[in-house]
Amino acid sequence: MRQGNEVTINIVRIAETVPVAVPDVVTNRSRVTLPVQQVGVLHADGSITPPLPAAPSSYTFTVGQRPSAVPGGREDSGLWLFRPPDTLLMSTDALRRYYRSQTIYWWSGVDRPVLVPDRRYLADVVPVERRATEVLGWLTGGPPDWLTGTVRPLPDGTKVVGNVPQTEDRLEVPLSAPAGSLDDPAELDRLAVQLAWSLPDFHGDIELKIRNQTPTTGDADDFRQQVKPADRAGDPPQRYVVNGGTVRPMTGAEPAPELVNNQQNRNVVAAGATRNQGTFAVALVTTNGSTSRRRLQVGVGLVPVTMSRTSTEAFASMGRPVWLKGTDPAAPVGLVVADGKLRRFDPTAVLTKVAGVPDMTAVGVSFDGRRIAYTAADGGLYVAALSTDGGTLTVGPPRRLAISLRKATAVDWMSEDSLVVAGQGADGQTAVYAVAVDGTEENPLTPPGGKVTQVVGYPNNQVMAEANGAASMGFGQFRRVEPYEVPGAAAGSSLTAPFFLY
């Protein structure tokens, strides 16, 4: 399909239902209707945008043998496609077969900048020596619409001058930029880091050449050591559950600290925690024992953390609280769904509705702290960008992902560009999927028994879940968490509301 002067491709997921074929005995051809799920539109810059609103849910075309070019001769062997659709189509399977996913990175806004990933696609036929030129073109072309306002594009007018010469051990990046826009050596270093992570397979020297400036040169691996994407911290997961109304660490390769002051560790329904060096931020969803209404308790400091504030407002329902990474450790920011509304909180435990988002059932925050995924009250799965510049939290335009679940009810991030999502499958049964951030990939996971009410993820595909009031863990196959894995838990006691410390 052509949008303006650009040729685009509609990416579709072939439905599991059998295509309908209506034979025509006169022409010896068949009219075939193929049901599809519209996933998105692939653009020349490797980005995938949401499907067009008017995109159809099926395509009809004619299949048959081509008549012989010789009068009276036999029909040509094989099947031919007649009257094809008037748009270019590619299935999600073909996208994986003929394209490689290529993550590029953008710097977030001016406050405590972090690297934010952007998933693109590069055709396998593009030679290795050409890939750097393609990636530089994507970076100078700007971020996708859904990340605009959260990440910083390169300065207006920045362009690649010709091709990007690349050998096995050297990458020369010739750029032109408006005067004064890339004169700061620190800004050039940030660009080099951004480029090094956007070309992860290159391990030689990078030389940035801008106008008549002295080139900035350095080893790509050294640039990558300066700043790492948030999901590559390398820390082993530290797992927690709620046992008898208290937050308890699970056993693991890395000893997990007791998070909450023992005197306050009671009546807990759900919890979330993060750490920044030696400072921990903990949020607890609690009841007072005499009522089922829920409040949020918040504490920041050394472990075990003293819960210093409690929300004045109580709610009929409240999900798992999540903290945003990359914010000021002295003033961390969190999100929680209470009574179906997304609310922001901080160490004061004041909950404020977040504008611009629909009612929802669950929310997860990416490891870079600049994107969210949520399951809306309409059963859809959405992603959106976040900005925290100036101390104000704003949510960008939501993007709905095309998935096979009939109704999504729980979600979290498990890598920089993938989600774990649970809900009701097409057959009405509980289903759990690993889903790409743009919806182009989804892989079914064997769900834990019963209705899944919560999923939590950690880098490198670490996943835990709560189903039928019991905590479980795994990835391809879930298993129930047992009391012997939680020091101090009595045999047969309930283990619920799992979460990771990150």
Coordinates of C-alpha atoms in Angstrom, one line a residue:
M1 CA 0.0 0.0 0.0
R2 CA 1.2 3.5 -0.7
Q3 CA 0.8 6.2 1.9
G4 CA 1.9 9.4 0.2
N5 CA 5.1 8.5 -1.6
E6 CA 5.9 5.7 0.8
V7 CA 5.2 2.0 0.1
T8 CA 3.9 0.3 3.2
I9 CA 3.0 -3.3 4.1
N10 CA 0.0 -4.4 6.2
I11 CA 1.1 -6.9 8.8
V12 CA -1.6 -9.5 9.6
R13 CA -1.9 -12.5 11.8
I14 CA -3.6 -15.4 10.0
A15 CA -6.6 -16.5 12.0
E16 CA -6.8 -20.0 13.2
T17 CA -10.2 -20.6 11.5
V18 CA -10.1 -22.4 8.2
P19 CA -10.2 -20.2 5.1
V20 CA -13.5 -20.5 3.2
A21 CA -13.1 -21.7 -0.4
V22 CA -15.9 -21.5 -2.9
P23 CA -15.1 -23.5 -6.1
D24 CA -16.2 -22.4 -9.6
V25 CA -16.7 -25.4 -11.8
V26 CA -16.8 -23.3 -14.9
T27 CA -13.4 -21.6 -14.5
N28 CA -11.9 -24.4 -12.3
R29 CA -10.9 -21.8 -9.8
S30 CA -11.8 -21.1 -6.2
R31 CA -12.8 -17.9 -4.5
V32 CA -11.0 -18.0 -1.1
T33 CA -11.8 -15.8 1.9
L34 CA -8.9 -15.6 4.4
P35 CA -9.8 -14.3 7.9
V36 CA -7.0 -12.2 9.5
Q37 CA -6.2 -10.0 12.5
Q38 CA -4.7 -6.7 11.5
V39 CA -1.5 -6.2 13.5
G40 CA 0.0 -3.0 12.1
V41 CA 1.6 -1.2 9.1
L42 CA 5.3 -1.7 8.3
H43 CA 7.0 1.5 7.1
A44 CA 10.2 2.1 5.1
D45 CA 11.9 3.2 8.3
G46 CA 11.3 -0.2 9.9
S47 CA 8.7 1.0 12.3
I48 CA 5.3 -0.6 12.7
T49 CA 2.3 1.7 13.4
P50 CA -1.2 0.7 14.4
P51 CA -3.5 -0.8 11.7
L52 CA -5.6 1.6 9.6
P53 CA -9.1 2.0 11.1
A54 CA -10.7 0.8 7.9
A55 CA -8.5 -2.3 7.4
P56 CA -10.6 -5.4 6.7
S57 CA -10.8 -8.5 8.9
S58 CA -10.6 -10.7 5.9
Y59 CA -9.4 -10.8 2.3
T60 CA -10.9 -12.5 -0.7
F61 CA -9.1 -13.6 -3.8
T62 CA -9.2 -16.2 -6.5
V63 CA -6.9 -19.2 -6.7
G64 CA -6.5 -21.6 -9.6
Q65 CA -4.3 -22.9 -12.4
R66 CA -3.3 -20.5 -15.2
P67 CA -4.5 -21.6 -18.7
S68 CA -1.8 -22.7 -21.1
A69 CA -0.4 -20.1 -23.5
V70 CA -0.8 -22.7 -26.3
P71 CA -4.4 -23.1 -27.5
G72 CA -5.6 -26.6 -26.5
G73 CA -2.6 -27.1 -24.3
R74 CA -2.5 -28.3 -20.7
E75 CA -2.9 -25.8 -17.9
D76 CA 0.3 -24.6 -16.3
S77 CA 1.1 -26.6 -13.2
G78 CA 0.9 -25.0 -9.7
L79 CA -1.6 -22.6 -8.3
W80 CA -1.8 -19.0 -9.3
L81 CA -3.3 -16.0 -7.5
F82 CA -5.9 -14.0 -9.4
R83 CA -7.4 -10.7 -8.4
P84 CA -5.2 -10.2 -5.4
P85 CA -6.0 -7.6 -2.7
D86 CA -5.1 -4.0 -3.6
T87 CA -2.7 -3.7 -0.7
L88 CA 0.6 -5.4 0.2
L89 CA 0.2 -8.0 2.9
M90 CA 2.7 -9.9 5.0
S91 CA 1.9 -12.4 7.8
T92 CA 3.5 -12.1 11.2
D93 CA 5.3 -15.5 10.4
A94 CA 6.7 -14.0 7.2
L95 CA 7.9 -10.9 9.1
R96 CA 9.9 -13.1 11.4
R97 CA 11.2 -15.2 8.5
Y98 CA 12.4 -12.3 6.2
Y99 CA 13.1 -9.5 8.7
R100 CA 15.2 -9.1 11.8
S101 CA 14.0 -7.1 14.7
Q102 CA 16.5 -4.2 15.3
T103 CA 16.2 -2.2 18.5
I104 CA 17.4 1.4 18.4
Y105 CA 17.6 3.7 21.3
W106 CA 16.6 7.3 22.2
W107 CA 17.5 9.4 25.2
S108 CA 14.6 10.3 27.4
G109 CA 13.8 13.9 28.4
V110 CA 16.1 16.3 30.2
D111 CA 15.4 15.1 33.8
R112 CA 17.6 12.1 34.6
P113 CA 17.8 10.8 31.0
V114 CA 17.8 7.1 30.3
L115 CA 18.0 5.0 27.1
V116 CA 14.5 4.1 25.8
P117 CA 14.3 1.3 23.3
D118 CA 12.4 1.5 19.9
R119 CA 11.8 -1.8 18.1
R120 CA 12.3 -1.6 14.3
Y121 CA 12.6 -4.2 11.5
L122 CA 15.4 -4.6 8.9
A123 CA 15.1 -6.9 5.9
D124 CA 17.4 -9.9 6.0
V125 CA 18.6 -9.0 2.5
V126 CA 20.2 -5.8 3.7
P127 CA 24.0 -6.6 3.7
V128 CA 25.9 -6.2 6.9
E129 CA 27.9 -3.3 5.6
R130 CA 24.7 -1.4 4.8
R131 CA 23.0 -1.8 8.2
A132 CA 24.8 1.1 10.0
T133 CA 23.6 3.4 7.2
E134 CA 20.0 2.2 7.7
V135 CA 20.1 2.6 11.5
L136 CA 21.6 6.2 11.2
G137 CA 18.8 7.0 8.8
W138 CA 16.3 5.8 11.4
L139 CA 17.9 7.9 14.1
T140 CA 18.0 11.1 12.0
G141 CA 14.4 10.4 10.9
G142 CA 13.2 10.8 14.5
P143 CA 11.3 8.7 17.0
P144 CA 7.9 7.1 16.4
D145 CA 4.8 9.0 17.2
W146 CA 4.0 7.0 20.3
L147 CA 7.3 7.9 21.9
T148 CA 7.3 11.6 20.8
G149 CA 7.3 13.8 23.9
T150 CA 9.0 11.2 26.0
V151 CA 12.3 10.9 24.1
R152 CA 14.6 13.4 22.5
P153 CA 15.1 13.3 18.7
L154 CA 18.5 14.3 17.3
P155 CA 18.7 18.1 16.7
D156 CA 16.5 19.3 13.8
G157 CA 18.4 19.3 10.6
T158 CA 20.8 16.5 11.5
K159 CA 21.5 14.3 8.5
V160 CA 23.8 11.5 7.4
V161 CA 26.2 12.6 4.7
G162 CA 26.2 9.8 2.2
N163 CA 26.8 6.2 3.4
V164 CA 28.3 5.2 6.7
P165 CA 31.7 3.5 5.9
Q166 CA 32.0 0.4 8.0
T167 CA 34.7 -2.2 8.3
E168 CA 35.1 -5.0 10.8
D169 CA 36.9 -2.7 13.3
R170 CA 35.9 0.9 12.3
L171 CA 32.6 2.8 11.8
E172 CA 32.8 6.3 10.3
V173 CA 29.7 8.4 10.9
P174 CA 29.6 11.5 8.7
L175 CA 26.9 13.9 9.9
S176 CA 25.8 17.4 9.1
A177 CA 24.0 19.4 11.8
P178 CA 22.9 23.1 12.2
A179 CA 25.6 25.3 13.8
G180 CA 25.7 25.0 17.6
S181 CA 23.5 21.9 17.8
L182 CA 26.1 19.2 18.3
D183 CA 29.1 21.3 19.6
D184 CA 29.0 20.0 23.2
P185 CA 31.4 17.1 23.6
A186 CA 29.0 15.6 26.2
E187 CA 26.2 15.7 23.7
L188 CA 28.5 13.9 21.2
D189 CA 29.3 11.3 23.8
R190 CA 25.6 10.7 24.3
L191 CA 25.1 10.3 20.6
A192 CA 28.0 7.8 20.5
V193 CA 26.4 5.8 23.3
Q194 CA 23.0 5.9 21.6
L195 CA 24.6 4.7 18.3
A196 CA 26.7 2.0 20.0
W197 CA 23.6 0.4 21.6
S198 CA 21.6 0.8 18.4
L199 CA 24.3 -1.3 16.6
P200 CA 24.9 -4.0 19.2
D201 CA 26.8 -6.3 16.9
F202 CA 29.5 -3.8 16.1
H203 CA 32.6 -4.0 18.4
G204 CA 35.2 -1.7 16.7
D205 CA 35.9 2.0 16.9
I206 CA 33.1 4.6 16.2
E207 CA 34.2 7.9 14.7
L208 CA 31.6 10.7 14.7
K209 CA 32.5 13.4 12.1
I210 CA 30.4 16.6 12.2
R211 CA 31.3 19.4 9.8
N212 CA 34.8 20.7 10.5
Q213 CA 34.9 19.6 14.2
T214 CA 37.5 17.3 15.5
P215 CA 36.1 13.8 15.3
T216 CA 34.8 12.0 18.4
T217 CA 36.3 8.6 18.4
G218 CA 36.0 5.7 20.9
D219 CA 35.5 2.0 21.2
A220 CA 31.9 0.9 20.8
D221 CA 32.1 -1.5 23.8
D222 CA 33.6 1.4 25.9
F223 CA 30.6 3.6 24.9
R224 CA 28.2 0.8 26.0
Q225 CA 29.9 0.6 29.4
Q226 CA 29.1 4.3 30.1
V227 CA 25.4 3.7 30.2
K228 CA 23.4 0.5 29.9
P229 CA 19.7 0.0 29.0
A230 CA 17.7 -0.5 32.1
D231 CA 16.9 -4.2 31.6
R232 CA 20.6 -5.1 31.5
A233 CA 21.6 -4.4 35.0
G234 CA 22.6 -8.0 35.5
D235 CA 21.3 -8.4 39.0
P236 CA 19.7 -11.8 39.7
P237 CA 16.0 -11.6 40.5
Q238 CA 14.9 -11.2 44.1
R239 CA 11.4 -12.6 44.6
Y240 CA 8.8 -11.9 47.2
V241 CA 5.3 -13.1 48.1
V242 CA 2.6 -12.2 50.6
N243 CA 2.3 -14.8 53.3
G244 CA -0.4 -14.5 56.0
G245 CA -0.7 -10.7 55.4
T246 CA 3.1 -10.1 55.5
V247 CA 5.7 -9.5 52.8
R248 CA 8.2 -12.3 52.8
P249 CA 11.3 -12.9 50.7
M250 CA 11.7 -16.1 48.8
T251 CA 14.9 -18.2 48.7
G252 CA 17.1 -17.7 45.7
A253 CA 20.7 -17.3 44.3
E254 CA 20.8 -13.8 45.7
P255 CA 19.7 -13.3 49.3
A256 CA 16.7 -11.1 49.4
P257 CA 16.5 -8.5 52.3
E258 CA 13.5 -8.1 54.6
L259 CA 11.8 -5.1 53.1
V260 CA 9.3 -3.9 55.7
N261 CA 9.7 -2.9 59.3
N262 CA 8.4 -6.0 61.3
Q263 CA 6.1 -3.9 63.4
Q264 CA 4.3 -2.6 60.3
N265 CA 4.4 -5.7 58.2
R266 CA 0.8 -6.9 58.5
N267 CA -2.6 -6.8 56.7
V268 CA -0.8 -6.7 53.4
V269 CA -2.8 -7.6 50.2
A270 CA -0.2 -6.6 47.6
A271 CA 3.2 -4.9 47.4
G272 CA 5.8 -3.4 45.1
A273 CA 9.4 -2.3 45.7
T274 CA 12.4 -0.8 44.0
R275 CA 15.9 0.2 44.9
N276 CA 18.3 2.8 43.9
Q277 CA 21.8 1.9 45.2
G278 CA 21.2 1.6 49.0
T279 CA 17.8 3.4 49.1
F280 CA 14.6 1.3 48.9
A281 CA 11.1 2.4 48.1
V282 CA 8.2 0.2 49.2
A283 CA 4.5 0.5 48.6
L284 CA 2.0 -1.8 50.4
V285 CA -1.7 -2.3 49.7
T286 CA -3.3 -3.0 53.1
T287 CA -6.6 -3.4 54.9
N288 CA -7.3 -2.6 58.5
G289 CA -8.7 -6.0 59.3
S290 CA -12.2 -4.9 60.0
T291 CA -13.0 -3.8 56.4
S292 CA -12.1 -5.0 53.0
R293 CA -11.4 -1.5 51.8
R294 CA -7.8 -0.9 50.8
R295 CA -5.3 1.9 51.5
L296 CA -1.7 2.5 50.3
Q297 CA 1.2 2.6 52.7
V298 CA 4.5 4.1 51.4
G299 CA 8.0 4.2 52.9
V300 CA 11.5 5.1 51.5
G301 CA 14.8 4.5 53.2
L302 CA 17.1 1.7 54.3
V303 CA 15.8 -1.8 54.8
P304 CA 13.8 -2.8 56.6
V305 CA 11.8 0.2 55.5
T306 CA 9.6 2.1 57.9
M307 CA 6.2 2.8 56.3
S308 CA 5.9 6.5 57.0
R309 CA 2.7 7.5 55.2
T310 CA -0.8 6.0 54.6
S311 CA -3.3 7.2 52.0
T312 CA -6.2 9.0 53.6
E313 CA -8.5 7.7 50.9
A314 CA -9.7 4.0 50.9
F315 CA -10.8 2.0 47.9
A316 CA -12.9 -1.0 47.2
S317 CA -10.2 -2.4 44.9
M318 CA -6.5 -1.8 44.4
G319 CA -4.0 -3.6 42.3
R320 CA -0.3 -4.2 42.6
P321 CA 1.7 -0.9 43.1
V322 CA 4.6 -0.3 40.7
W323 CA 7.5 2.1 40.9
L324 CA 9.0 4.1 38.0
K325 CA 12.7 3.5 37.5
G326 CA 14.9 6.4 36.6
T327 CA 13.2 9.0 38.8
D328 CA 14.8 10.9 41.7
P329 CA 15.6 8.3 44.4
A330 CA 14.8 11.0 47.0
A331 CA 11.3 11.5 45.5
P332 CA 10.3 8.3 43.7
V333 CA 7.1 8.0 41.8
G334 CA 4.7 5.1 41.5
L335 CA 1.5 4.0 39.8
V336 CA -1.4 1.9 41.0
V337 CA -4.9 1.0 39.7
A338 CA -7.5 1.8 42.4
D339 CA -11.2 1.4 41.7
G340 CA -10.4 1.0 38.0
K341 CA -8.5 4.3 37.7
L342 CA -4.8 4.8 37.2
R343 CA -3.3 6.8 40.0
R344 CA 0.0 8.4 40.7
F345 CA 1.6 8.3 44.1
D346 CA 4.9 9.4 45.8
P347 CA 6.3 9.1 49.4
T348 CA 3.5 11.2 50.7
A349 CA 1.0 8.4 49.8
V350 CA -1.3 10.9 48.1
L351 CA -3.0 9.2 45.2
T352 CA -3.8 11.4 42.2
K353 CA -5.7 10.3 39.1
V354 CA -3.6 10.2 35.9
A355 CA -5.3 12.1 33.1
G356 CA -5.6 10.8 29.5
V357 CA -6.0 7.1 30.2
P358 CA -9.1 4.9 30.3
D359 CA -10.4 2.7 33.1
M360 CA -8.1 -0.3 33.5
T361 CA -7.6 -3.5 35.4
A362 CA -3.8 -3.6 35.7
V363 CA -0.6 -1.6 34.8
G364 CA 3.0 -2.5 34.4
V365 CA 6.0 -0.1 34.0
S366 CA 8.9 -0.8 31.7
F367 CA 12.4 -1.2 33.2
D368 CA 13.5 2.2 31.8
G369 CA 10.5 3.8 33.6
R370 CA 9.4 5.7 30.5
R371 CA 6.7 3.3 29.1
I372 CA 3.7 1.6 30.6
A373 CA 1.5 -1.3 29.5
Y374 CA -2.0 -1.7 30.8
T375 CA -5.1 -3.9 30.4
A376 CA -8.1 -1.6 29.9
A377 CA -11.7 -2.2 31.1
D378 CA -12.6 -2.9 27.5
G379 CA -10.3 -6.0 27.6
G380 CA -7.7 -4.5 25.3
L381 CA -3.9 -4.5 25.8
Y382 CA -2.3 -1.0 25.4
V383 CA 1.1 0.6 25.6
A384 CA 1.9 4.2 26.1
A385 CA 4.9 6.4 26.8
L386 CA 5.5 8.3 30.0
S387 CA 7.2 11.6 30.7
T388 CA 8.3 12.8 34.2
D389 CA 10.1 16.0 33.1
G390 CA 9.6 18.9 35.6
G391 CA 8.2 16.5 38.2
T392 CA 4.9 16.2 36.2
L393 CA 3.8 12.7 35.1
T394 CA 2.1 12.7 31.7
V395 CA 1.0 9.7 29.6
G396 CA 1.3 9.8 25.8
P397 CA -1.3 8.6 23.3
P398 CA -2.1 4.9 23.9
R399 CA -1.5 2.3 21.3
R400 CA -3.6 -0.9 21.3
L401 CA -1.9 -4.1 20.5
A402 CA -3.4 -6.8 18.4
I403 CA -3.4 -10.1 20.4
S404 CA -5.3 -13.4 20.4
L405 CA -6.7 -12.9 23.9
R406 CA -10.5 -12.2 23.9
K407 CA -10.0 -10.2 27.1
A408 CA -6.7 -9.2 28.7
T409 CA -6.8 -8.7 32.4
A410 CA -3.2 -8.6 33.7
V411 CA 0.1 -7.5 32.2
D412 CA 3.8 -6.7 33.0
W413 CA 7.1 -6.2 31.2
M414 CA 9.6 -9.0 31.0
S415 CA 12.2 -7.4 28.7
E416 CA 12.7 -4.1 27.1
D417 CA 10.5 -5.0 24.2
S418 CA 8.2 -7.8 25.4
L419 CA 5.3 -8.2 27.8
V420 CA 3.7 -11.1 29.7
V421 CA -0.1 -10.8 29.5
A422 CA -2.9 -13.0 30.9
G423 CA -6.6 -13.1 30.3
Q424 CA -9.4 -15.0 28.6
G425 CA -8.5 -16.8 25.4
A426 CA -10.6 -17.3 22.3
D427 CA -12.0 -20.5 23.8
G428 CA -13.0 -18.7 27.0
Q429 CA -10.3 -20.4 29.1
T430 CA -7.4 -18.7 30.9
A431 CA -4.4 -18.0 28.7
V432 CA -1.0 -16.4 29.2
Y433 CA 1.1 -15.1 26.3
A434 CA 4.5 -13.5 25.8
V435 CA 3.8 -10.6 23.5
A436 CA 6.2 -8.2 21.6
V437 CA 5.7 -4.5 22.4
D438 CA 4.3 -3.9 18.9
G439 CA 2.1 -7.0 18.9
T440 CA 3.9 -8.7 16.0
E441 CA 4.9 -11.7 18.1
E442 CA 2.9 -13.7 20.7
N443 CA 3.9 -17.0 22.2
P444 CA 1.6 -19.0 24.4
L445 CA 2.8 -20.0 27.8
T446 CA 1.3 -22.8 29.8
P447 CA -0.8 -21.0 32.4
P448 CA -1.0 -21.9 36.0
G449 CA -4.2 -23.6 37.0
G450 CA -7.2 -21.3 37.5
K451 CA -8.0 -17.7 36.8
V452 CA -4.8 -15.6 36.6
T453 CA -5.3 -12.3 38.6
Q454 CA -1.7 -11.0 38.4
V455 CA 1.5 -11.4 36.4
V456 CA 4.9 -9.9 37.1
G457 CA 8.0 -9.9 35.0
Y458 CA 11.8 -9.4 35.3
P459 CA 14.5 -9.1 32.7
N460 CA 15.5 -12.3 30.8
N461 CA 12.0 -13.7 30.8
Q462 CA 11.5 -14.2 34.5
V463 CA 7.8 -14.4 35.3
M464 CA 5.6 -15.0 38.4
A465 CA 1.8 -15.0 38.6
E466 CA -1.1 -15.4 41.0
A467 CA -3.8 -17.8 40.0
N468 CA -6.8 -18.8 42.1
G469 CA -5.1 -17.1 45.1
A470 CA -1.8 -18.9 44.8
A471 CA 1.6 -17.7 43.7
S472 CA 3.4 -19.5 40.9
M473 CA 6.6 -19.0 38.9
G474 CA 8.1 -20.1 35.6
F475 CA 8.1 -19.1 32.0
G476 CA 7.1 -21.8 29.5
Q477 CA 5.7 -23.9 32.3
F478 CA 4.5 -22.4 35.6
R479 CA 4.7 -24.2 38.9
R480 CA 3.3 -23.4 42.2
V481 CA 5.5 -21.6 44.8
E482 CA 5.8 -23.9 47.9
P483 CA 6.0 -22.7 51.5
Y484 CA 9.5 -24.3 51.9
E485 CA 10.7 -21.6 49.4
V486 CA 9.7 -18.8 51.8
P487 CA 11.6 -18.7 55.1
G488 CA 9.2 -18.6 58.0
A489 CA 6.1 -19.8 56.0
A490 CA 4.2 -22.5 57.7
A491 CA 3.5 -25.7 55.7
G492 CA 0.2 -25.4 53.9
S493 CA 0.0 -21.6 54.3
S494 CA -1.2 -19.4 51.5
L495 CA 1.3 -17.6 49.3
T496 CA -0.1 -14.8 47.2
A497 CA 0.7 -11.5 45.3
P498 CA 4.2 -12.3 44.1
F499 CA 6.6 -9.5 43.0
F500 CA 10.2 -8.8 42.1
L501 CA 12.5 -6.3 43.7
Y502 CA 14.0 -4.3 40.9

